[in-house]
JSON list of C-alpha atoms and ligand atoms in Angstrom, two decimals:
[
{"chain": "A", "resi": 258, "resn": "MET", "atom": "CA", "xyz": [19.99, -17.04, 34.13]},
{"chain": "A", "resi": 259, "resn": "ASN", "atom": "CA", "xyz": [23.38, -17.46, 32.62]},
{"chain": "A", "resi": 260, "resn": "THR", "atom": "CA", "xyz": [24.48, -14.30, 30.86]},
{"chain": "A", "resi": 261, "resn": "HIS", "atom": "CA", "xyz": [27.99, -15.47, 30.06]},
{"chain": "A", "resi": 262, "resn": "HIS", "atom": "CA", "xyz": [27.42, -16.43, 26.47]},
{"chain": "A", "resi": 263, "resn": "ASP", "atom": "CA", "xyz": [30.22, -17.23, 24.11]},
{"chain": "A", "resi": 264, "resn": "TRP", "atom": "CA", "xyz": [29.35, -14.44, 21.69]},
{"chain": "A", "resi": 265, "resn": "THR", "atom": "CA", "xyz": [31.77, -15.79, 19.09]},
{"chain": "A", "resi": 266, "resn": "GLN", "atom": "CA", "xyz": [29.22, -18.63, 18.64]},
{"chain": "A", "resi": 267, "resn": "LEU", "atom": "CA", "xyz": [26.42, -16.21, 17.72]},
{"chain": "A", "resi": 268, "resn": "LYS", "atom": "CA", "xyz": [25.21, -16.86, 14.20]},
{"chain": "A", "resi": 269, "resn": "CYS", "atom": "CA", "xyz": [24.06, -13.90, 12.12]},
{"chain": "A", "resi": 270, "resn": "LEU", "atom": "CA", "xyz": [22.42, -15.53, 9.11]},
{"chain": "A", "resi": 271, "resn": "GLY", "atom": "CA", "xyz": [19.35, -13.32, 8.71]},
{"chain": "A", "resi": 272, "resn": "GLY", "atom": "CA", "xyz": [20.83, -10.94, 6.17]},
{"chain": "A", "resi": 273, "resn": "ARG", "atom": "CA", "xyz": [19.42, -7.85, 7.92]},
{"chain": "A", "resi": 274, "resn": "LEU", "atom": "CA", "xyz": [19.88, -6.40, 11.38]},
{"chain": "A", "resi": 275, "resn": "CYS", "atom": "CA", "xyz": [16.18, -6.77, 12.28]},
{"chain": "A", "resi": 276, "resn": "LEU", "atom": "CA", "xyz": [16.22, -10.45, 11.27]},
{"chain": "A", "resi": 277, "resn": "ASP", "atom": "CA", "xyz": [19.36, -11.17, 13.27]},
{"chain": "A", "resi": 278, "resn": "PHE", "atom": "CA", "xyz": [17.61, -9.57, 16.24]},
{"chain": "A", "resi": 279, "resn": "ILE", "atom": "CA", "xyz": [14.66, -11.96, 15.74]},
{"chain": "A", "resi": 280, "resn": "ASN", "atom": "CA", "xyz": [17.14, -14.84, 15.53]},
{"chain": "A", "resi": 281, "resn": "THR", "atom": "CA", "xyz": [18.54, -14.39, 19.04]},
{"chain": "A", "resi": 282, "resn": "VAL", "atom": "CA", "xyz": [16.36, -17.27, 20.20]},
{"chain": "A", "resi": 283, "resn": "ASP", "atom": "CA", "xyz": [15.24, -20.67, 18.89]},
{"chain": "A", "resi": 284, "resn": "ARG", "atom": "CA", "xyz": [11.47, -21.06, 18.94]},
{"chain": "A", "resi": 285, "resn": "ALA", "atom": "CA", "xyz": [10.10, -24.49, 19.68]},
{"chain": "A", "resi": 286, "resn": "VAL", "atom": "CA", "xyz": [6.92, -25.62, 17.94]},
{"chain": "A", "resi": 287, "resn": "GLU", "atom": "CA", "xyz": [4.06, -26.42, 20.29]},
{"chain": "A", "resi": 288, "resn": "GLN", "atom": "CA", "xyz": [1.76, -29.38, 19.77]},
{"chain": "A", "resi": 289, "resn": "THR", "atom": "CA", "xyz": [-0.69, -27.07, 18.03]},
{"chain": "A", "resi": 290, "resn": "GLY", "atom": "CA", "xyz": [1.89, -26.30, 15.39]},
{"chain": "A", "resi": 291, "resn": "THR", "atom": "CA", "xyz": [2.27, -22.67, 16.37]},
{"chain": "A", "resi": 292, "resn": "ARG", "atom": "CA", "xyz": [5.36, -21.25, 17.94]},
{"chain": "A", "resi": 293, "resn": "GLU", "atom": "CA", "xyz": [4.97, -19.90, 21.43]},
{"chain": "A", "resi": 294, "resn": "GLU", "atom": "CA", "xyz": [7.00, -17.49, 23.47]},
{"chain": "A", "resi": 295, "resn": "SER", "atom": "CA", "xyz": [6.71, -19.80, 26.46]},
{"chain": "A", "resi": 296, "resn": "SER", "atom": "CA", "xyz": [8.62, -22.58, 24.77]},
{"chain": "A", "resi": 297, "resn": "PHE", "atom": "CA", "xyz": [11.92, -20.82, 24.02]},
{"chain": "A", "resi": 298, "resn": "SER", "atom": "CA", "xyz": [14.56, -23.49, 23.84]},
{"chain": "A", "resi": 299, "resn": "SER", "atom": "CA", "xyz": [17.58, -21.20, 23.77]},
{"chain": "A", "resi": 300, "resn": "GLU", "atom": "CA", "xyz": [17.99, -17.56, 24.51]},
{"chain": "A", "resi": 301, "resn": "TRP", "atom": "CA", "xyz": [20.85, -15.17, 23.84]},
{"chain": "A", "resi": 302, "resn": "LEU", "atom": "CA", "xyz": [19.12, -12.13, 25.30]},
{"chain": "A", "resi": 303, "resn": "THR", "atom": "CA", "xyz": [18.90, -12.95, 28.98]},
{"chain": "A", "resi": 304, "resn": "ASP", "atom": "CA", "xyz": [19.12, -9.41, 30.37]},
{"chain": "A", "resi": 305, "resn": "ALA", "atom": "CA", "xyz": [19.95, -5.81, 29.43]},
{"chain": "A", "resi": 306, "resn": "ILE", "atom": "CA", "xyz": [23.70, -6.48, 29.50]},
{"chain": "A", "resi": 307, "resn": "ALA", "atom": "CA", "xyz": [23.23, -9.39, 27.07]},
{"chain": "A", "resi": 308, "resn": "LEU", "atom": "CA", "xyz": [21.26, -7.05, 24.79]},
{"chain": "A", "resi": 309, "resn": "ILE", "atom": "CA", "xyz": [24.17, -4.59, 24.84]},
{"chain": "A", "resi": 310, "resn": "ASN", "atom": "CA", "xyz": [26.65, -7.42, 24.19]},
{"chain": "A", "resi": 311, "resn": "TRP", "atom": "CA", "xyz": [24.56, -8.56, 21.24]},
{"chain": "A", "resi": 312, "resn": "ALA", "atom": "CA", "xyz": [24.47, -5.03, 19.82]},
{"chain": "A", "resi": 313, "resn": "GLN", "atom": "CA", "xyz": [28.24, -4.83, 20.05]},
{"chain": "A", "resi": 314, "resn": "GLN", "atom": "CA", "xyz": [28.61, -8.25, 18.45]},
{"chain": "A", "resi": 315, "resn": "VAL", "atom": "CA", "xyz": [26.55, -7.20, 15.41]},
{"chain": "A", "resi": 316, "resn": "GLN", "atom": "CA", "xyz": [28.56, -3.94, 15.24]},
{"chain": "A", "resi": 317, "resn": "LEU", "atom": "CA", "xyz": [25.66, -1.74, 16.11]},
{"chain": "A", "resi": 318, "resn": "LEU", "atom": "CA", "xyz": [27.67, -0.28, 18.99]},
{"chain": "A", "resi": 319, "resn": "SER", "atom": "CA", "xyz": [31.26, 0.87, 19.11]},
{"chain": "A", "resi": 320, "resn": "PRO", "atom": "CA", "xyz": [33.39, -0.29, 22.06]},
{"chain": "A", "resi": 321, "resn": "ALA", "atom": "CA", "xyz": [33.02, 3.20, 23.59]},
{"chain": "A", "resi": 322, "resn": "GLN", "atom": "CA", "xyz": [29.21, 3.15, 23.23]},
{"chain": "A", "resi": 323, "resn": "THR", "atom": "CA", "xyz": [29.11, -0.36, 24.68]},
{"chain": "A", "resi": 324, "resn": "LYS", "atom": "CA", "xyz": [31.02, 0.82, 27.72]},
{"chain": "A", "resi": 325, "resn": "THR", "atom": "CA", "xyz": [28.74, 3.82, 28.22]},
{"chain": "A", "resi": 326, "resn": "LEU", "atom": "CA", "xyz": [25.55, 1.79, 27.88]},
{"chain": "A", "resi": 327, "resn": "LYS", "atom": "CA", "xyz": [26.76, -0.93, 30.24]},
{"chain": "A", "resi": 328, "resn": "LYS", "atom": "CA", "xyz": [27.63, 1.70, 32.84]},
{"chain": "A", "resi": 329, "resn": "GLN", "atom": "CA", "xyz": [24.13, 3.19, 32.47]},
{"chain": "A", "resi": 330, "resn": "ALA", "atom": "CA", "xyz": [22.49, -0.23, 32.80]},
{"chain": "A", "resi": 331, "resn": "GLN", "atom": "CA", "xyz": [24.47, -0.91, 35.96]},
{"chain": "A", "resi": 332, "resn": "GLN", "atom": "CA", "xyz": [23.66, 2.50, 37.45]},
{"chain": "A", "resi": 333, "resn": "GLN", "atom": "CA", "xyz": [19.94, 2.25, 36.65]},
{"chain": "A", "resi": 334, "resn": "PRO", "atom": "CA", "xyz": [19.15, -1.47, 36.83]},
{"chain": "A", "resi": 335, "resn": "GLU", "atom": "CA", "xyz": [15.37, -0.98, 37.02]},
{"chain": "A", "resi": 336, "resn": "LEU", "atom": "CA", "xyz": [15.21, 1.19, 33.92]},
{"chain": "A", "resi": 337, "resn": "ALA", "atom": "CA", "xyz": [17.51, -1.24, 32.12]},
{"chain": "A", "resi": 338, "resn": "GLN", "atom": "CA", "xyz": [15.36, -4.20, 33.11]},
{"chain": "A", "resi": 339, "resn": "ASP", "atom": "CA", "xyz": [12.22, -2.39, 31.95]},
{"chain": "A", "resi": 340, "resn": "LEU", "atom": "CA", "xyz": [13.80, -1.69, 28.59]},
{"chain": "A", "resi": 341, "resn": "PHE", "atom": "CA", "xyz": [14.98, -5.28, 28.35]},
{"chain": "A", "resi": 342, "resn": "VAL", "atom": "CA", "xyz": [11.41, -6.56, 28.85]},
{"chain": "A", "resi": 343, "resn": "GLN", "atom": "CA", "xyz": [10.24, -4.18, 26.11]},
{"chain": "A", "resi": 344, "resn": "ALA", "atom": "CA", "xyz": [13.06, -5.41, 23.86]},
{"chain": "A", "resi": 345, "resn": "ILE", "atom": "CA", "xyz": [11.90, -9.02, 24.12]},
{"chain": "A", "resi": 346, "resn": "ALA", "atom": "CA", "xyz": [8.28, -8.03, 23.46]},
{"chain": "A", "resi": 347, "resn": "PHE", "atom": "CA", "xyz": [9.45, -6.02, 20.44]},
{"chain": "A", "resi": 348, "resn": "ARG", "atom": "CA", "xyz": [11.50, -8.96, 19.18]},
{"chain": "A", "resi": 349, "resn": "GLU", "atom": "CA", "xyz": [8.55, -11.35, 19.39]},
{"chain": "A", "resi": 350, "resn": "SER", "atom": "CA", "xyz": [6.32, -8.82, 17.61]},
{"chain": "A", "resi": 351, "resn": "LEU", "atom": "CA", "xyz": [8.89, -8.62, 14.82]},
{"chain": "A", "resi": 352, "resn": "TYR", "atom": "CA", "xyz": [8.99, -12.42, 14.67]},
{"chain": "A", "resi": 353, "resn": "HIS", "atom": "CA", "xyz": [5.20, -12.67, 14.25]},
{"chain": "A", "resi": 354, "resn": "LEU", "atom": "CA", "xyz": [5.23, -9.86, 11.69]},
{"chain": "A", "resi": 355, "resn": "PHE", "atom": "CA", "xyz": [7.97, -11.32, 9.47]},
{"chain": "A", "resi": 356, "resn": "SER", "atom": "CA", "xyz": [6.75, -14.89, 9.97]},
{"chain": "A", "resi": 357, "resn": "ALA", "atom": "CA", "xyz": [3.36, -13.85, 8.52]},
{"chain": "A", "resi": 358, "resn": "VAL", "atom": "CA", "xyz": [4.99, -11.90, 5.70]},
{"chain": "A", "resi": 359, "resn": "SER", "atom": "CA", "xyz": [7.18, -14.92, 4.82]},
{"chain": "A", "resi": 360, "resn": "VAL", "atom": "CA", "xyz": [4.07, -16.92, 3.86]},
{"chain": "A", "resi": 361, "resn": "GLY", "atom": "CA", "xyz": [2.27, -14.03, 2.21]},
{"chain": "A", "resi": 362, "resn": "GLN", "atom": "CA", "xyz": [-0.15, -13.38, 5.08]},
{"chain": "A", "resi": 363, "resn": "ALA", "atom": "CA", "xyz": [-1.21, -10.04, 6.51]},
{"chain": "A", "resi": 364, "resn": "PRO", "atom": "CA", "xyz": [0.80, -9.14, 9.63]},
{"chain": "A", "resi": 365, "resn": "PRO", "atom": "CA", "xyz": [-0.88, -9.35, 13.06]},
{"chain": "A", "resi": 366, "resn": "LEU", "atom": "CA", "xyz": [-2.08, -5.79, 13.76]},
{"chain": "A", "resi": 367, "resn": "ASP", "atom": "CA", "xyz": [-0.80, -5.77, 17.34]},
{"chain": "A", "resi": 368, "resn": "ALA", "atom": "CA", "xyz": [2.69, -6.70, 16.13]},
{"chain": "A", "resi": 369, "resn": "LEU", "atom": "CA", "xyz": [2.59, -3.92, 13.54]},
{"chain": "A", "resi": 370, "resn": "ALA", "atom": "CA", "xyz": [1.44, -1.48, 16.21]},
{"chain": "A", "resi": 371, "resn": "VAL", "atom": "CA", "xyz": [4.45, -2.35, 18.39]},
{"chain": "A", "resi": 372, "resn": "LEU", "atom": "CA", "xyz": [6.81, -1.72, 15.47]},
{"chain": "A", "resi": 373, "resn": "ASN", "atom": "CA", "xyz": [5.07, 1.58, 14.70]},
{"chain": "A", "resi": 374, "resn": "ARG", "atom": "CA", "xyz": [5.56, 2.73, 18.28]},
{"chain": "A", "resi": 375, "resn": "TRP", "atom": "CA", "xyz": [9.30, 2.06, 18.08]},
{"chain": "A", "resi": 376, "resn": "LEU", "atom": "CA", "xyz": [9.48, 3.73, 14.67]},
{"chain": "A", "resi": 377, "resn": "THR", "atom": "CA", "xyz": [7.75, 6.85, 15.98]},
{"chain": "A", "resi": 378, "resn": "ALA", "atom": "CA", "xyz": [10.28, 7.01, 18.80]},
{"chain": "A", "resi": 379, "resn": "ALA", "atom": "CA", "xyz": [13.18, 6.43, 16.41]},
{"chain": "A", "resi": 380, "resn": "CYS", "atom": "CA", "xyz": [11.90, 9.13, 14.09]},
{"chain": "A", "resi": 381, "resn": "SER", "atom": "CA", "xyz": [11.54, 11.69, 16.88]},
{"chain": "A", "resi": 382, "resn": "GLN", "atom": "CA", "xyz": [15.11, 10.92, 17.92]},
{"chain": "A", "resi": 383, "resn": "SER", "atom": "CA", "xyz": [16.66, 11.25, 14.48]},
{"chain": "A", "resi": 384, "resn": "GLN", "atom": "CA", "xyz": [17.39, 13.86, 11.85]},
{"chain": "A", "resi": 385, "resn": "LEU", "atom": "CA", "xyz": [18.39, 13.99, 8.23]},
{"chain": "A", "resi": 386, "resn": "VAL", "atom": "CA", "xyz": [22.10, 14.51, 7.72]},
{"chain": "A", "resi": 387, "resn": "TRP", "atom": "CA", "xyz": [24.20, 14.93, 4.62]},
{"chain": "A", "resi": 388, "resn": "CYS", "atom": "CA", "xyz": [26.75, 12.13, 4.56]},
{"chain": "A", "resi": 389, "resn": "GLU", "atom": "CA", "xyz": [29.07, 11.03, 1.76]},
{"chain": "A", "resi": 390, "resn": "ALA", "atom": "CA", "xyz": [27.09, 12.79, -0.96]},
{"chain": "A", "resi": 391, "resn": "LYS", "atom": "CA", "xyz": [23.66, 11.57, 0.16]},
{"chain": "A", "resi": 392, "resn": "PHE", "atom": "CA", "xyz": [21.03, 12.12, 2.81]},
{"chain": "A", "resi": 393, "resn": "VAL", "atom": "CA", "xyz": [20.65, 9.60, 5.59]},
{"chain": "A", "resi": 394, "resn": "ARG", "atom": "CA", "xyz": [18.42, 9.57, 8.67]},
{"chain": "A", "resi": 395, "resn": "ARG", "atom": "CA", "xyz": [20.64, 9.40, 11.71]},
{"chain": "A", "resi": 396, "resn": "LEU", "atom": "CA", "xyz": [19.80, 8.96, 15.37]},
{"chain": "A", "resi": 397, "resn": "ILE", "atom": "CA", "xyz": [20.93, 11.89, 17.49]},
{"chain": "A", "resi": 398, "resn": "ASP", "atom": "CA", "xyz": [21.35, 10.29, 20.89]},
{"chain": "A", "resi": 399, "resn": "THR", "atom": "CA", "xyz": [23.45, 7.18, 20.50]},
{"chain": "A", "resi": 400, "resn": "ASN", "atom": "CA", "xyz": [24.21, 6.89, 24.20]},
{"chain": "A", "resi": 401, "resn": "GLN", "atom": "CA", "xyz": [21.03, 5.45, 25.59]},
{"chain": "A", "resi": 402, "resn": "LEU", "atom": "CA", "xyz": [19.80, 1.88, 25.67]},
{"chain": "A", "resi": 403, "resn": "GLU", "atom": "CA", "xyz": [16.82, 2.63, 23.42]},
{"chain": "A", "resi": 404, "resn": "PHE", "atom": "CA", "xyz": [19.28, 3.37, 20.62]},
{"chain": "A", "resi": 405, "resn": "ILE", "atom": "CA", "xyz": [19.63, -0.38, 19.98]},
{"chain": "A", "resi": 406, "resn": "LEU", "atom": "CA", "xyz": [15.88, -0.81, 19.50]},
{"chain": "A", "resi": 407, "resn": "TRP", "atom": "CA", "xyz": [15.51, 2.37, 17.43]},
{"chain": "A", "resi": 408, "resn": "ARG", "atom": "CA", "xyz": [18.11, 0.98, 15.02]},
{"chain": "A", "resi": 409, "resn": "VAL", "atom": "CA", "xyz": [16.34, -2.39, 14.89]},
{"chain": "A", "resi": 410, "resn": "ALA", "atom": "CA", "xyz": [13.05, -0.59, 14.16]},
{"chain": "A", "resi": 411, "resn": "GLN", "atom": "CA", "xyz": [14.68, 1.38, 11.33]},
{"chain": "A", "resi": 412, "resn": "SER", "atom": "CA", "xyz": [16.11, -1.84, 9.91]},
{"chain": "A", "resi": 413, "resn": "ALA", "atom": "CA", "xyz": [12.67, -3.48, 10.01]},
{"chain": "A", "resi": 414, "resn": "GLU", "atom": "CA", "xyz": [11.09, -0.49, 8.22]},
{"chain": "A", "resi": 415, "resn": "GLU", "atom": "CA", "xyz": [13.79, -0.55, 5.53]},
{"chain": "A", "resi": 416, "resn": "LEU", "atom": "CA", "xyz": [13.16, -4.24, 4.86]},
{"chain": "A", "resi": 417, "resn": "LEU", "atom": "CA", "xyz": [9.36, -3.94, 4.91]},
{"chain": "A", "resi": 418, "resn": "LEU", "atom": "CA", "xyz": [9.57, -1.23, 2.24]},
{"chain": "A", "resi": 419, "resn": "ASP", "atom": "CA", "xyz": [12.20, -3.09, 0.19]},
{"chain": "A", "resi": 420, "resn": "PRO", "atom": "CA", "xyz": [11.35, -5.30, -2.83]},
{"chain": "A", "resi": 421, "resn": "MET", "atom": "CA", "xyz": [13.58, -7.91, -1.12]},
{"chain": "A", "resi": 422, "resn": "LEU", "atom": "CA", "xyz": [10.69, -8.44, 1.31]},
{"chain": "A", "resi": 423, "resn": "THR", "atom": "CA", "xyz": [9.37, -11.18, -1.00]},
{"chain": "A", "resi": 424, "resn": "ARG", "atom": "CA", "xyz": [12.54, -13.11, -0.17]},
{"chain": "A", "resi": 425, "resn": "VAL", "atom": "CA", "xyz": [11.91, -13.27, 3.56]},
{"chain": "A", "resi": 426, "resn": "ARG", "atom": "CA", "xyz": [11.64, -16.90, 4.71]},
{"chain": "A", "resi": 427, "resn": "GLU", "atom": "CA", "xyz": [11.16, -18.76, 7.96]},
{"chain": "A", "resi": 428, "resn": "CYS", "atom": "CA", "xyz": [13.48, -21.71, 8.55]},
{"chain": "A", "resi": 429, "resn": "ALA", "atom": "CA", "xyz": [11.89, -25.10, 7.86]},
{"chain": "A", "resi": 430, "resn": "GLY", "atom": "CA", "xyz": [13.63, -26.57, 10.94]},
{"chain": "A", "resi": 431, "resn": "THR", "atom": "CA", "xyz": [11.22, -27.80, 13.62]},
{"chain": "A", "resi": 432, "resn": "ASP", "atom": "CA", "xyz": [12.57, -26.03, 16.68]},
{"chain": "A", "resi": 433, "resn": "CYS", "atom": "CA", "xyz": [14.05, -23.00, 15.00]},
{"chain": "A", "resi": 434, "resn": "GLY", "atom": "CA", "xyz": [11.78, -20.16, 13.92]},
{"chain": "A", "resi": 435, "resn": "TRP", "atom": "CA", "xyz": [14.66, -18.16, 12.49]},
{"chain": "A", "resi": 436, "resn": "ILE", "atom": "CA", "xyz": [13.85, -15.68, 9.76]},
{"chain": "A", "resi": 437, "resn": "PHE", "atom": "CA", "xyz": [16.22, -14.97, 6.89]},
{"chain": "A", "resi": 438, "resn": "LEU", "atom": "CA", "xyz": [16.50, -13.37, 3.47]},
{"chain": "A", "resi": 439, "resn": "ASP", "atom": "CA", "xyz": [16.74, -15.96, 0.73]},
{"chain": "A", "resi": 440, "resn": "THR", "atom": "CA", "xyz": [19.36, -14.53, -1.60]},
{"chain": "A", "resi": 441, "resn": "SER", "atom": "CA", "xyz": [20.01, -17.82, -3.39]},
{"chain": "A", "resi": 442, "resn": "ARG", "atom": "CA", "xyz": [19.75, -17.55, -7.17]},
{"chain": "A", "resi": 443, "resn": "ASN", "atom": "CA", "xyz": [16.84, -19.96, -7.55]},
{"chain": "A", "resi": 444, "resn": "ARG", "atom": "CA", "xyz": [15.20, -18.86, -4.27]},
{"chain": "A", "resi": 445, "resn": "SER", "atom": "CA", "xyz": [15.39, -22.35, -2.81]},
{"chain": "A", "resi": 446, "resn": "ARG", "atom": "CA", "xyz": [16.95, -21.77, 0.60]},
{"chain": "A", "resi": 447, "resn": "ARG", "atom": "CA", "xyz": [14.85, -23.60, 3.21]},
{"chain": "A", "resi": 448, "resn": "TRP", "atom": "CA", "xyz": [17.00, -23.53, 6.29]},
{"chain": "A", "resi": 449, "resn": "CYS", "atom": "CA", "xyz": [18.66, -20.83, 8.34]},
{"chain": "A", "resi": 450, "resn": "ASP", "atom": "CA", "xyz": [21.83, -22.88, 8.21]},
{"chain": "A", "resi": 451, "resn": "MET", "atom": "CA", "xyz": [22.42, -25.96, 6.08]},
{"chain": "A", "resi": 452, "resn": "GLU", "atom": "CA", "xyz": [24.98, -27.20, 8.60]},
{"chain": "A", "resi": 453, "resn": "ASP", "atom": "CA", "xyz": [22.51, -26.92, 11.44]},
{"chain": "A", "resi": 454, "resn": "CYS", "atom": "CA", "xyz": [18.76, -27.22, 10.69]},
{"chain": "A", "resi": 455, "resn": "GLY", "atom": "CA", "xyz": [19.44, -28.52, 7.16]},
{"chain": "A", "resi": 456, "resn": "ASN", "atom": "CA", "xyz": [21.51, -31.44, 8.41]},
{"chain": "A", "resi": 457, "resn": "ARG", "atom": "CA", "xyz": [19.06, -32.19, 11.21]},
{"chain": "A", "resi": 458, "resn": "ALA", "atom": "CA", "xyz": [16.20, -32.38, 8.67]},
{"chain": "A", "resi": 459, "resn": "LYS", "atom": "CA", "xyz": [18.27, -34.61, 6.41]},
{"chain": "A", "resi": 460, "resn": "ALA", "atom": "CA", "xyz": [19.21, -36.93, 9.29]},
{"chain": "A", "resi": 461, "resn": "LYS", "atom": "CA", "xyz": [15.53, -37.14, 10.32]},
{"chain": "A", "resi": 462, "resn": "ARG", "atom": "CA", "xyz": [14.45, -38.07, 6.78]},
{"chain": "A", "resi": 463, "resn": "HIS", "atom": "CA", "xyz": [17.23, -40.64, 6.60]},
{"chain": "A", "resi": 464, "resn": "TYR", "atom": "CA", "xyz": [16.17, -42.11, 9.96]},
{"chain": "A", "resi": 465, "resn": "GLU", "atom": "CA", "xyz": [12.50, -42.29, 8.90]},
{"chain": "A", "resi": 466, "resn": "ARG", "atom": "CA", "xyz": [13.36, -43.92, 5.59]},
{"chain": "A", "resi": 467, "resn": "ASN", "atom": "CA", "xyz": [15.45, -46.58, 7.30]},
{"chain": "A", "resi": 468, "resn": "LYS", "atom": "CA", "xyz": [12.72, -47.20, 9.86]},
{"chain": "A", "resi": 469, "resn": "GLN", "atom": "CA", "xyz": [10.23, -48.31, 7.20]},
{"chain": "B", "resi": 710, "resn": "ZN", "atom": "ZN1", "xyz": [16.85, -23.11, 11.40]}
]
C-alpha cells in the first residue's frame, strides 16, 4: 500500500484528538445501511510509519520523538506491525462507540471493552504531576509506539466524561463516517466539512431536483 501521503492534506475537523484519530479513514455505507470495516474507501493509516506520521502531524509527537519511534519501528518491524493492527482495531472500536453516542444509543460493549483496555494501560504508564499550578496526568514513557494510542485513549476518556459529549455528531455524508464535535451556536452542523460532504450533499439534492 502507498504510505507516501501528502500529510498537508490531512483534515483535522473532529475537535478532539480521539475524533481526529477516528477520522483517518472514510467509511463507505454498505447496502444494509451500516458502515463496515471492509469497505474503507480511503485510508491514511496504512502502516506503523503512517501512524507515527499522523501523530506528528496532529502534534502529538515532537520531531525528536517521531525520529525515535520511526527508528524503533524499523528495528522491530514485527512488533510495529502488531501494534499497527491493534491501532486500527482500536480506531474502529472508537468509531462504533462515538457513532452510537452521537445518536443517543448505548455503546457496543465490545468497543467499550477495547477502550477500557487501552485506558488501563495508559493509566499504568502515567503519573500525576504538578504542572503550571495544576495537576495533570502525564505518561511516563513517551518513547514507545503505544504512547500514541495511550494518548488517544486518554482523549476519548476526557470527551466521554465531558458535558460536550452531547455535541458529538456523525457526518451526514454518505461515504464519510467522520465524527466531530458540533460547536456551532445553534447546534446545526451536519457535515464534517461544508466544502466537502456538505457540497456533495447539496449537489446531489440539486441533481435529484432537476431530474424530476
Ligand atoms: Zn463528511
